[in-house]
mmCIF file of C-alpha atoms in Angstrom:
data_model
loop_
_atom_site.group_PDB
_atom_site.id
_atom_site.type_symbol
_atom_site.label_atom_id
_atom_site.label_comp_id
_atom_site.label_asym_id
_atom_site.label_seq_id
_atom_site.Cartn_x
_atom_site.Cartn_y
_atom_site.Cartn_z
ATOM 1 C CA UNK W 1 5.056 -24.794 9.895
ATOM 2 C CA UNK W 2 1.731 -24.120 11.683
ATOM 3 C CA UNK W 3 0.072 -20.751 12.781
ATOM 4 C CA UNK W 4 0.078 -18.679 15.660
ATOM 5 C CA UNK W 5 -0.733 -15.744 16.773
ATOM 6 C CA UNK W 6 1.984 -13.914 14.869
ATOM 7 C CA UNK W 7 1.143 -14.802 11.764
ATOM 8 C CA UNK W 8 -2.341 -13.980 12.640
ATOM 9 C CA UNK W 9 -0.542 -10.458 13.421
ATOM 10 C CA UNK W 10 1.249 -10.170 10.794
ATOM 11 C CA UNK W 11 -1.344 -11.303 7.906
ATOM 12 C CA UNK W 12 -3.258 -8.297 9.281
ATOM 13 C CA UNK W 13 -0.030 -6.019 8.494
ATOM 14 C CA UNK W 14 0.355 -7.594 5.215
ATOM 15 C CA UNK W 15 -3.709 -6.797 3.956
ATOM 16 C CA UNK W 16 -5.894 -4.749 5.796
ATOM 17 C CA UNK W 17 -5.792 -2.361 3.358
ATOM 18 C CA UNK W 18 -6.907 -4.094 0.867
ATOM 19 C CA UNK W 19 -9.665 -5.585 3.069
ATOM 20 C CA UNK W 20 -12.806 -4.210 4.947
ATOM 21 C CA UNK W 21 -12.454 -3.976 9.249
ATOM 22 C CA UNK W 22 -16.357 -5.161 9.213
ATOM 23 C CA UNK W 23 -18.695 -3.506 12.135
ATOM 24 C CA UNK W 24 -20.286 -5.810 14.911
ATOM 25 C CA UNK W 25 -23.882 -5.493 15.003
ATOM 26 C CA UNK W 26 -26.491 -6.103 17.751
ATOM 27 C CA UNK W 27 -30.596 -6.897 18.015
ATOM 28 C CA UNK W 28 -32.350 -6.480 20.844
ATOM 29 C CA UNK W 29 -34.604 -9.013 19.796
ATOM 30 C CA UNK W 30 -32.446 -11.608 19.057
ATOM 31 C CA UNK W 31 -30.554 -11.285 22.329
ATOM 32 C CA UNK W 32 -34.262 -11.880 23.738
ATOM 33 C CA UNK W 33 -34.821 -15.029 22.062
ATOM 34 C CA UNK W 34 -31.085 -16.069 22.824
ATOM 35 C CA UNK W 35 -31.553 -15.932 26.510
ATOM 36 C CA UNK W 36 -27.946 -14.159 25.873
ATOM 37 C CA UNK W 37 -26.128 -11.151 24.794
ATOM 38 C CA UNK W 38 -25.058 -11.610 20.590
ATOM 39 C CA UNK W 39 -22.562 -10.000 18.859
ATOM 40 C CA UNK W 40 -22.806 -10.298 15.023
ATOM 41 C CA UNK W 41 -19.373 -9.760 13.131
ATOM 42 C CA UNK W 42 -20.507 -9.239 9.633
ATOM 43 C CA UNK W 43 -17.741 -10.885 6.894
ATOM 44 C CA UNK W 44 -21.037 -10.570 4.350
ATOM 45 C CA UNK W 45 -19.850 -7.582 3.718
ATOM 46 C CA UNK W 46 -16.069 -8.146 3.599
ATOM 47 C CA UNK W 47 -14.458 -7.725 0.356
ATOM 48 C CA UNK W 48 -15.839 -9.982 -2.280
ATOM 49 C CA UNK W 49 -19.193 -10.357 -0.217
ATOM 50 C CA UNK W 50 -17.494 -13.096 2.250
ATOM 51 C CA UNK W 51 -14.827 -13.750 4.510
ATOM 52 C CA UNK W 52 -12.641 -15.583 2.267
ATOM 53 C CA UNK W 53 -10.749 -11.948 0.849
ATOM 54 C CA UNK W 54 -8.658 -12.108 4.107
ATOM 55 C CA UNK W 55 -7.258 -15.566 3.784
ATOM 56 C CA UNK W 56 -6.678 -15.509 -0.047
ATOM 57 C CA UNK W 57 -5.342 -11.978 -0.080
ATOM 58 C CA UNK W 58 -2.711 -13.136 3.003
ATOM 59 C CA UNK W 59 -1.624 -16.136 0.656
ATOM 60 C CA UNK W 60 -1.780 -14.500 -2.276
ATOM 61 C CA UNK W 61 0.272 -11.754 -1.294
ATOM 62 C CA UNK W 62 2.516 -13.940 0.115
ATOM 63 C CA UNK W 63 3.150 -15.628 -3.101
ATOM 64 C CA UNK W 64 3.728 -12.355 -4.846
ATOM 65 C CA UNK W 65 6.868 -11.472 -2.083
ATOM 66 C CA UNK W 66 7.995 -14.600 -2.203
ATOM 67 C CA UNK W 67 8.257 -15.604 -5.429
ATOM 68 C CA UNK W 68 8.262 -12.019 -7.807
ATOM 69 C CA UNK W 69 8.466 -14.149 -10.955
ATOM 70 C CA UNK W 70 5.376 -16.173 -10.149
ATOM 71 C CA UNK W 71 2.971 -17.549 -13.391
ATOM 72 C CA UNK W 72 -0.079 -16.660 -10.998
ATOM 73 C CA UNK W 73 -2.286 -18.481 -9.145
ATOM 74 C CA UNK W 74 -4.698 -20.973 -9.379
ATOM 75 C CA UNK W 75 -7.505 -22.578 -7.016
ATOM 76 C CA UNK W 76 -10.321 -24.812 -6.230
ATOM 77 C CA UNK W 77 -13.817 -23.227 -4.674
ATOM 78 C CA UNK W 78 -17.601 -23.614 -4.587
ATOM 79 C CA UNK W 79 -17.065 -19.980 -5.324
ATOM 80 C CA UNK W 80 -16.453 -17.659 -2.394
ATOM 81 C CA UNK W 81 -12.863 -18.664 -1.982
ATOM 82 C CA UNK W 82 -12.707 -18.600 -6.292
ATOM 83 C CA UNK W 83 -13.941 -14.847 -5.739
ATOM 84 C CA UNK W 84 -11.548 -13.877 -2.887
ATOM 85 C CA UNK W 85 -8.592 -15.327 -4.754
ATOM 86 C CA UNK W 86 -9.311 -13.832 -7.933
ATOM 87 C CA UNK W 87 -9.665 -10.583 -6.099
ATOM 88 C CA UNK W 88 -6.411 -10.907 -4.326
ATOM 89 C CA UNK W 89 -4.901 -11.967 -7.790
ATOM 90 C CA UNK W 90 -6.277 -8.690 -9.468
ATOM 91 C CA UNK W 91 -4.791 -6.825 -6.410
ATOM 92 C CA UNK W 92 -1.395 -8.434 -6.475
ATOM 93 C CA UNK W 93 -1.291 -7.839 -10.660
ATOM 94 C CA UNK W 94 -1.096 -11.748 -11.264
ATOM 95 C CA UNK W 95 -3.032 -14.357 -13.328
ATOM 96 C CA UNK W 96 -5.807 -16.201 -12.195
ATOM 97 C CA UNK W 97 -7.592 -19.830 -12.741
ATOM 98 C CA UNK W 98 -10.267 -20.592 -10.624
ATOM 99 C CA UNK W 99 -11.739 -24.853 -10.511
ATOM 100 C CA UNK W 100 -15.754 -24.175 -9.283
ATOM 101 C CA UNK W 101 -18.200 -27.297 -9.428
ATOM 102 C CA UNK W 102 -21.127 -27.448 -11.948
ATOM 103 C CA UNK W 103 -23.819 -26.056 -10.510
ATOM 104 C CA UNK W 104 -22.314 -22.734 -8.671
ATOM 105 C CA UNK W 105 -24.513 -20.543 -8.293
ATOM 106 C CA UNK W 106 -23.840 -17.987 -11.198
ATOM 107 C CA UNK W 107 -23.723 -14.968 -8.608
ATOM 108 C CA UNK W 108 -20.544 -16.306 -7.804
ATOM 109 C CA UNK W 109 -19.294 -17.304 -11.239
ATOM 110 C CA UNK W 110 -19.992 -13.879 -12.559
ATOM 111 C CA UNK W 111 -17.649 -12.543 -9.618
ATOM 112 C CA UNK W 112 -14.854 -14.680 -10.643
ATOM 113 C CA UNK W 113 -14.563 -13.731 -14.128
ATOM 114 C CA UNK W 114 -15.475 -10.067 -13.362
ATOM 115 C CA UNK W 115 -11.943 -9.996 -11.136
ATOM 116 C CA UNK W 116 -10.843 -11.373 -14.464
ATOM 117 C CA UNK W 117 -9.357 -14.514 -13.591
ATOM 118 C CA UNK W 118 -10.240 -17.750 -15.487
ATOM 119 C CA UNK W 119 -12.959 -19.649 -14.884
ATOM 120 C CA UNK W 120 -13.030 -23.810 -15.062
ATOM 121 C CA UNK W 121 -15.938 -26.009 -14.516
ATOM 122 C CA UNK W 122 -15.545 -29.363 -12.887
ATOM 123 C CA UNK W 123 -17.517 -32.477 -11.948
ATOM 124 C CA UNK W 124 -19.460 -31.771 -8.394
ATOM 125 C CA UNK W 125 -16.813 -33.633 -6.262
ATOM 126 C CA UNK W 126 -13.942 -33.188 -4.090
ATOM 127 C CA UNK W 127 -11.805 -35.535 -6.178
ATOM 128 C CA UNK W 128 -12.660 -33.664 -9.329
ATOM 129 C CA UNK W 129 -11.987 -30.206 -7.965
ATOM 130 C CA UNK W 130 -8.443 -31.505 -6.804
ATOM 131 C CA UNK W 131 -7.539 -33.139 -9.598
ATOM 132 C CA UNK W 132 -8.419 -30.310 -12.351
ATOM 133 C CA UNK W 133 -6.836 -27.457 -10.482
ATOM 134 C CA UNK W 134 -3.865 -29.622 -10.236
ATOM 135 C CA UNK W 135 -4.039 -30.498 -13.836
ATOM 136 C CA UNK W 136 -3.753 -26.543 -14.377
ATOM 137 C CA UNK W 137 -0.864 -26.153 -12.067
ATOM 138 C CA UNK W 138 0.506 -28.245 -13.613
ATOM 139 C CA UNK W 139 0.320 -27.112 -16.872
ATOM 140 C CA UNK W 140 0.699 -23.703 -16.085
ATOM 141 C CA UNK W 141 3.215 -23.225 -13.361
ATOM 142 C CA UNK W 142 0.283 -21.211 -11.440
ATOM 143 C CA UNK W 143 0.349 -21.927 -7.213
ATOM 144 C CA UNK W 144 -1.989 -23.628 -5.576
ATOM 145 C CA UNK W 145 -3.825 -21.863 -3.082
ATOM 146 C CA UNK W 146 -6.007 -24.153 -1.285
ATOM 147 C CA UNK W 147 -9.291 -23.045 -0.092
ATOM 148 C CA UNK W 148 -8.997 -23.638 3.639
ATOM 149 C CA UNK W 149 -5.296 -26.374 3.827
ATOM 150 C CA UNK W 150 -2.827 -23.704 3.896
ATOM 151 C CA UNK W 151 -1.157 -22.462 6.853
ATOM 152 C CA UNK W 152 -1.173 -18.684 5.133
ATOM 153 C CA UNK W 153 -5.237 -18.924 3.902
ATOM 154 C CA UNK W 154 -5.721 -19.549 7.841
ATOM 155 C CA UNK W 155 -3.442 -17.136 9.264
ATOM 156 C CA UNK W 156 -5.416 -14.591 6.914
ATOM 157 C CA UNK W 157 -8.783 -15.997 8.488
ATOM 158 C CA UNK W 158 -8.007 -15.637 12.285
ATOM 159 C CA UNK W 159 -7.600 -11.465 11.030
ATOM 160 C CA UNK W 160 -11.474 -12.128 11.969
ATOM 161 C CA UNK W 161 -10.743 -12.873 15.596
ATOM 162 C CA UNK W 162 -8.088 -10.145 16.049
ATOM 163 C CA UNK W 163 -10.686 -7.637 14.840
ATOM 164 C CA UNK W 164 -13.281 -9.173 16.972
ATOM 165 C CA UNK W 165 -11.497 -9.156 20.163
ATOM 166 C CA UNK W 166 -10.583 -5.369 19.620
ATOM 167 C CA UNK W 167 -14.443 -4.374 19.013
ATOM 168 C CA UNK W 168 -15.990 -6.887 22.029
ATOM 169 C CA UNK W 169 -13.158 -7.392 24.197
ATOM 170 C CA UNK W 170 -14.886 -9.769 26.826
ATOM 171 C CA UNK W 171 -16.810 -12.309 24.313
ATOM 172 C CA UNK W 172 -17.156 -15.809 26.196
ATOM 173 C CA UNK W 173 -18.182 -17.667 23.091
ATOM 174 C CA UNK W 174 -17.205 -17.466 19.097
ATOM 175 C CA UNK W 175 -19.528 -19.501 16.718
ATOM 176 C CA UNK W 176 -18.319 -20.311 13.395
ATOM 177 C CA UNK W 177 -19.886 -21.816 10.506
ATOM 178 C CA UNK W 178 -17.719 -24.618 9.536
ATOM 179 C CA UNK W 179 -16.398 -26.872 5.962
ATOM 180 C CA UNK W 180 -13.203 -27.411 5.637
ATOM 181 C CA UNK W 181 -11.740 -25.653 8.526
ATOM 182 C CA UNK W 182 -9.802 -22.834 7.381
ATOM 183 C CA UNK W 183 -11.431 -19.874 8.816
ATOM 184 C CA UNK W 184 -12.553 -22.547 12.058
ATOM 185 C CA UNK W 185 -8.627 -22.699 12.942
ATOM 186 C CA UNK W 186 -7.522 -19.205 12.134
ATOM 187 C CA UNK W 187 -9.978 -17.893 14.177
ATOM 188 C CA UNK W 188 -9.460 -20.362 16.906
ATOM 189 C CA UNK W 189 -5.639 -19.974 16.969
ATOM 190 C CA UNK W 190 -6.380 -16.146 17.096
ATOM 191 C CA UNK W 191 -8.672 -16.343 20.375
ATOM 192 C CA UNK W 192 -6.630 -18.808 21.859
ATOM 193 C CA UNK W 193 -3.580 -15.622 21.975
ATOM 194 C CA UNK W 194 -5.674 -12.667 22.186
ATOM 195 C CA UNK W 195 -8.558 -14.259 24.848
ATOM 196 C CA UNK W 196 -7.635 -17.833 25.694
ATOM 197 C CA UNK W 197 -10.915 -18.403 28.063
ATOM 198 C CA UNK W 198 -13.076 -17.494 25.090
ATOM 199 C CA UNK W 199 -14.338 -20.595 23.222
ATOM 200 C CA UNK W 200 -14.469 -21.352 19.841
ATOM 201 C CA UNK W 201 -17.822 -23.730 18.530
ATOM 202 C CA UNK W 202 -18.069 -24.579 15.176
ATOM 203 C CA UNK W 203 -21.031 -25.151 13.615
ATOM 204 C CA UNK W 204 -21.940 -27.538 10.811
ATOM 205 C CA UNK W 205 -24.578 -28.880 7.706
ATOM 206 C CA UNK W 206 -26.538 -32.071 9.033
ATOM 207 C CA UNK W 207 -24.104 -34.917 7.603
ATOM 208 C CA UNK W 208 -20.863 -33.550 8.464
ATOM 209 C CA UNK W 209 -20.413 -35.332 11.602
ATOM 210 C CA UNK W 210 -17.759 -33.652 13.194
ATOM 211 C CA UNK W 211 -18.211 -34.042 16.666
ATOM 212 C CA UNK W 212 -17.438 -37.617 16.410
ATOM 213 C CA UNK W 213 -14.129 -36.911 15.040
ATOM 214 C CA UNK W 214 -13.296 -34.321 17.942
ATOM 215 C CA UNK W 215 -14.339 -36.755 20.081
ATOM 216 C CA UNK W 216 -12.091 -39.395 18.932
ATOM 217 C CA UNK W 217 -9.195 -37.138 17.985
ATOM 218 C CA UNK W 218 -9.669 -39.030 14.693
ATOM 219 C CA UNK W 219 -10.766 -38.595 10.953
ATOM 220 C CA UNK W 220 -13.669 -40.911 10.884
ATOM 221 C CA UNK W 221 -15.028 -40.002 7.620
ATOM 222 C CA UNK W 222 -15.639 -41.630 4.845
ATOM 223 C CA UNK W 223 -13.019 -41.678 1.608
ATOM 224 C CA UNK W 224 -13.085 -40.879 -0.821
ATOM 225 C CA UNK W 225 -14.006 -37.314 0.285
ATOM 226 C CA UNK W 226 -17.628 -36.382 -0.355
ATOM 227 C CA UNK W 227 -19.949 -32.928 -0.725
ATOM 228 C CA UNK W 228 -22.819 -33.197 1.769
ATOM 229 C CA UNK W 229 -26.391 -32.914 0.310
ATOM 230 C CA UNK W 230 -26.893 -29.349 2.079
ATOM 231 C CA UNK W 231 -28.238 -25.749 0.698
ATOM 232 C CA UNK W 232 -25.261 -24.502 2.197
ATOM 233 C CA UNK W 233 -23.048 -24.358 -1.139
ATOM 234 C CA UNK W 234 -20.215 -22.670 1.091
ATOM 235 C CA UNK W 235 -19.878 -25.190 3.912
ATOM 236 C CA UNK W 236 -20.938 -28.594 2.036
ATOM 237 C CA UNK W 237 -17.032 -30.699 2.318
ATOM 238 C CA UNK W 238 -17.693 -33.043 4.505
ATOM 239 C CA UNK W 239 -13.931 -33.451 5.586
ATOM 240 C CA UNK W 240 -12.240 -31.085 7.454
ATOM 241 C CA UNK W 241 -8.521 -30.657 6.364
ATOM 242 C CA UNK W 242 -5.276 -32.599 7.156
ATOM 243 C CA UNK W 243 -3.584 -29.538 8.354
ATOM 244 C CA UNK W 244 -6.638 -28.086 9.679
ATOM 245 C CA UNK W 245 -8.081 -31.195 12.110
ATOM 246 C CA UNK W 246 -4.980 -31.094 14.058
ATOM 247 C CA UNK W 247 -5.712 -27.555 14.616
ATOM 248 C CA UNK W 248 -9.509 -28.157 15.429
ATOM 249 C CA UNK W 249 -8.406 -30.882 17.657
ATOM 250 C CA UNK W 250 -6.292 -28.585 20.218
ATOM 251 C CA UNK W 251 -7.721 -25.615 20.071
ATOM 252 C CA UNK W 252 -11.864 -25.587 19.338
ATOM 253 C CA UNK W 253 -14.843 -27.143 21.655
ATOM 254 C CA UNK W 254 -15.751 -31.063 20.909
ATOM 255 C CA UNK W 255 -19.636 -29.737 21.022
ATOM 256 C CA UNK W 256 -20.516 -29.280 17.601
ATOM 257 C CA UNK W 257 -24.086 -27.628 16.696
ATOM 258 C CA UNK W 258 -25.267 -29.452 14.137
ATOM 259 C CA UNK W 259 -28.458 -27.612 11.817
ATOM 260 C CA UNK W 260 -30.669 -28.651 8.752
ATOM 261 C CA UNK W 261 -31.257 -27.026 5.983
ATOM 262 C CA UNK W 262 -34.456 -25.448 7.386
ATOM 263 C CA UNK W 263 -32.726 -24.366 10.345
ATOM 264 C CA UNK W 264 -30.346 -22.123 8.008
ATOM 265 C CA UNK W 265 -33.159 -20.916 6.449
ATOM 266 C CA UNK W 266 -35.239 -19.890 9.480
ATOM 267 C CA UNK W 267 -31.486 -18.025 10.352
ATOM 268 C CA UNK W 268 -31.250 -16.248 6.912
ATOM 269 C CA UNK W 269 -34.737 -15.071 7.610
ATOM 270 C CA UNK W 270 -33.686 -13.510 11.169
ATOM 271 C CA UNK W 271 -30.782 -12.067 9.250
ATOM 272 C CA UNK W 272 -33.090 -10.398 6.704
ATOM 273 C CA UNK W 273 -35.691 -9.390 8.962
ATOM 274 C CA UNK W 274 -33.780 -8.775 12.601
ATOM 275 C CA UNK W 275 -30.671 -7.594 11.910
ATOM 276 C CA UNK W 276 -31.407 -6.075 7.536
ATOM 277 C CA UNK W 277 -28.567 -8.530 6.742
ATOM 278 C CA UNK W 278 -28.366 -10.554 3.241
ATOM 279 C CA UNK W 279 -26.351 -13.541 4.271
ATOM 280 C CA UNK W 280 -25.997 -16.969 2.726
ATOM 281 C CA UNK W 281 -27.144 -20.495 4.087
ATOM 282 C CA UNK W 282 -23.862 -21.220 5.762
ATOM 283 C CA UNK W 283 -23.951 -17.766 7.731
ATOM 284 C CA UNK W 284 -27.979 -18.282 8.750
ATOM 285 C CA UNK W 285 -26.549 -21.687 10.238
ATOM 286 C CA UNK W 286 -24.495 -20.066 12.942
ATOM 287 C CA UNK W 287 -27.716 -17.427 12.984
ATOM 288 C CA UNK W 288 -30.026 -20.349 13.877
ATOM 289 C CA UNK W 289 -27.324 -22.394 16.457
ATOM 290 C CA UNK W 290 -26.861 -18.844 18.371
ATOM 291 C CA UNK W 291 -30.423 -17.874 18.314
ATOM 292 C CA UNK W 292 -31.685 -21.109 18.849
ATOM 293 C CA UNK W 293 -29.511 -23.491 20.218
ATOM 294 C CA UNK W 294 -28.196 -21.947 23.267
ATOM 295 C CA UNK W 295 -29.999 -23.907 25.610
ATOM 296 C CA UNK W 296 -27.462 -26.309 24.588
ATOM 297 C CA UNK W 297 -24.516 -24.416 25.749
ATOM 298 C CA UNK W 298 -22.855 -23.564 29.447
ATOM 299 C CA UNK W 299 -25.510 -20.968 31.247
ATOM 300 C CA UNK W 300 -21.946 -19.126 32.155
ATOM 301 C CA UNK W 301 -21.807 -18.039 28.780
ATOM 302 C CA UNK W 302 -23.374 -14.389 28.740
ATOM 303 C CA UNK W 303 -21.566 -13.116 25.778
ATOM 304 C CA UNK W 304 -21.847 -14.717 22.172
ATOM 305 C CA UNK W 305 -19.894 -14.153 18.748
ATOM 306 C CA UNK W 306 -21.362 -15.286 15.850
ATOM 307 C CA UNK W 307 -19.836 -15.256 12.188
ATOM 308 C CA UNK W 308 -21.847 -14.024 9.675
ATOM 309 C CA UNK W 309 -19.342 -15.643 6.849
ATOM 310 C CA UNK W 310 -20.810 -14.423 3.484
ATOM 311 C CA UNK W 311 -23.211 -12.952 1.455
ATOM 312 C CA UNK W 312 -23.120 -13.646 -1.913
ATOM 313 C CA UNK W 313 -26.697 -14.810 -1.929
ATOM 314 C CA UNK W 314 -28.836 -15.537 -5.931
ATOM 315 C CA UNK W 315 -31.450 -13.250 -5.087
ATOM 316 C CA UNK W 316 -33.702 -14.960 -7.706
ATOM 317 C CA UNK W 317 -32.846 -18.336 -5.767
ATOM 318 C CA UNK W 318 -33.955 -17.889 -2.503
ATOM 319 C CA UNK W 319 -34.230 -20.720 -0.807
ATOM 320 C CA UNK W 320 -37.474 -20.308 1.529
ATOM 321 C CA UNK W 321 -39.120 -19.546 -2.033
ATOM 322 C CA UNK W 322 -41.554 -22.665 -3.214
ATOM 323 C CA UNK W 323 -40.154 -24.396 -0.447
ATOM 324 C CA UNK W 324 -42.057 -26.106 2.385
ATOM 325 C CA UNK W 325 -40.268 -25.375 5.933
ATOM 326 C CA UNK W 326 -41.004 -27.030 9.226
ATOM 327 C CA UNK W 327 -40.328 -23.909 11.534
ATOM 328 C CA UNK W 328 -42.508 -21.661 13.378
#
């Protein structure tokens, strides 16, 4: 199995209503500073505060039709996919286990066990997240629905590029905050049948190292799998997924734009101040890369999407707060 446009097509069938069609918005200003013309889609205010409700509800839903008689579901997040899928669980009337890290930030936690699923705790790595919700699957019967390696998470995700097309039909350029690569391929494999000369550029935390691996067609990370040391909670895996690299591989740009944690912060700050958006670390990294970094990119490109993938931000935690930034 892999995903196409028609899944893409037919995930939207299956859950817009149960999800927001978010607006596009524009600045003036930061199409000034661009050099370019940006198009903001804004997923921080999707269902759940964050993208994620579209790829959970797709599998979720999708577990419910397939198998009626299902013991639920159960996941692994650093908290916006926990959210989405115990949304989607609530929606679809079945139980709920969600694996989050020590450490999430308790916006999110409160979220999870306000959809009422239930909540787990695990040690802050990849192996540990893993291994405990697959402990519970075990025990319980629930599914797994993985957070960005499932073929129905990223048909759910490309619903972002289908919507995107329809609202700026001639966009040269997508940019897309990238971890594991869920939401990367769905909206790639999207573009790719709706607007094939319109490309996709992820961008990433400092330490993720991606472009190296597009380069080389190759995994060249480091086992076992690691969180990078980033403020972005939402995009910290360092690997991208065994069914999503492949993916990333055919159908995204090798140039990767790579930002540090006071780059996302100077981007949140645009966010709050250009465009009135709360958005999290992860989303003020494709802020910064658009606003900032297009120097970097082909002069052809007139027309930019950028991905504004959550907003579930700890108001009481902001980051620029008692912290020393380098930017102007």
């Amino acid at each position: 199995m892999a995903v196409t446009i028609s899944e893409v097509r037919a995930a939207y069938i299956r859950i817009h209503k149960w999800i927001h069609k978010t607006p596009v918005i524009t600045s003036q200003t930061l199409d000034a500073m661009a050099g370019r013309e940006l198009y903001f889609k804004t997923e921080n205010l999707q269902k759940t505060g964050a993208f994620k409700a579209r790829g959970a509800c797709n599998a979720v839903f999708m577990e419910k039709e397939q198998n009626p008689q299902s013991a639920g579901v159960v996941t692994h997040s650093s908290g916006n996919h926990g959210q989405a899928v115990a949304y989607a669980a609530k929606c679809a009337s079945l139980k709920c286990s969600v694996v989050v890290p020590k450490g999430t930030p308790k916006v999110k936690c409160d979220a999870i066990t306000g959809y009422g699923a239930n909540l787990v705790f695990c040690e802050p790595s990849p192996q540990s997240r893993k291994d405990t919700c697959a402990k519970i699957a075990s025990e319980t019967g629930q599914a797994i629905i993985h957070p960005f390696d499932n073929y129905n998470v990223m048909a759910g995700q490309g619903t972002i590029a289908s919507e995107f097309h329809d609202q700026v039909p001639d966009l040269d350029a997508i940019l897309v905050p990238i971890s594991g690569g869920g939401m990367t391929s769905g909206i790639a494999v999207a573009t790719r049948g709706l607007r094939p000369q319109c490309k996709v550029y992820a961008v990433e935390p400092l330490g993720k190292d991606l472009q190296r691996s597009l380069e080389q067609k190759c995994r060249m990370w480091p086992n076992p799998p690691q969180f990078i040391d980033t403020i972005a909670d939402a995009i910290r895996t360092q690997q991208c997924g065994d069914l999503t690299f492949p993916i990333l591989c055919d159908y995204i740009e090798s140039k990767v734009f790579t930002v540090t944690d006071d780059q996302m912060i100077e981007g949140m700050r645009l966010s709050m101040e250009r465009l009135k958006m709360v958005v999290e670390a992860a989303s003020g990294a494709a802020v910064y890369a658009a606003v900032r970094g297009m120097s970097e990119m082909d002069p052809s490109i007139r027309k930019v999407g950028v991905i504004l993938c959550g907003g579930n931000v700890d108001l009481d935690m902001l980051p620029w707060v008692n912290r020393s930034t380098s930017y102007q």
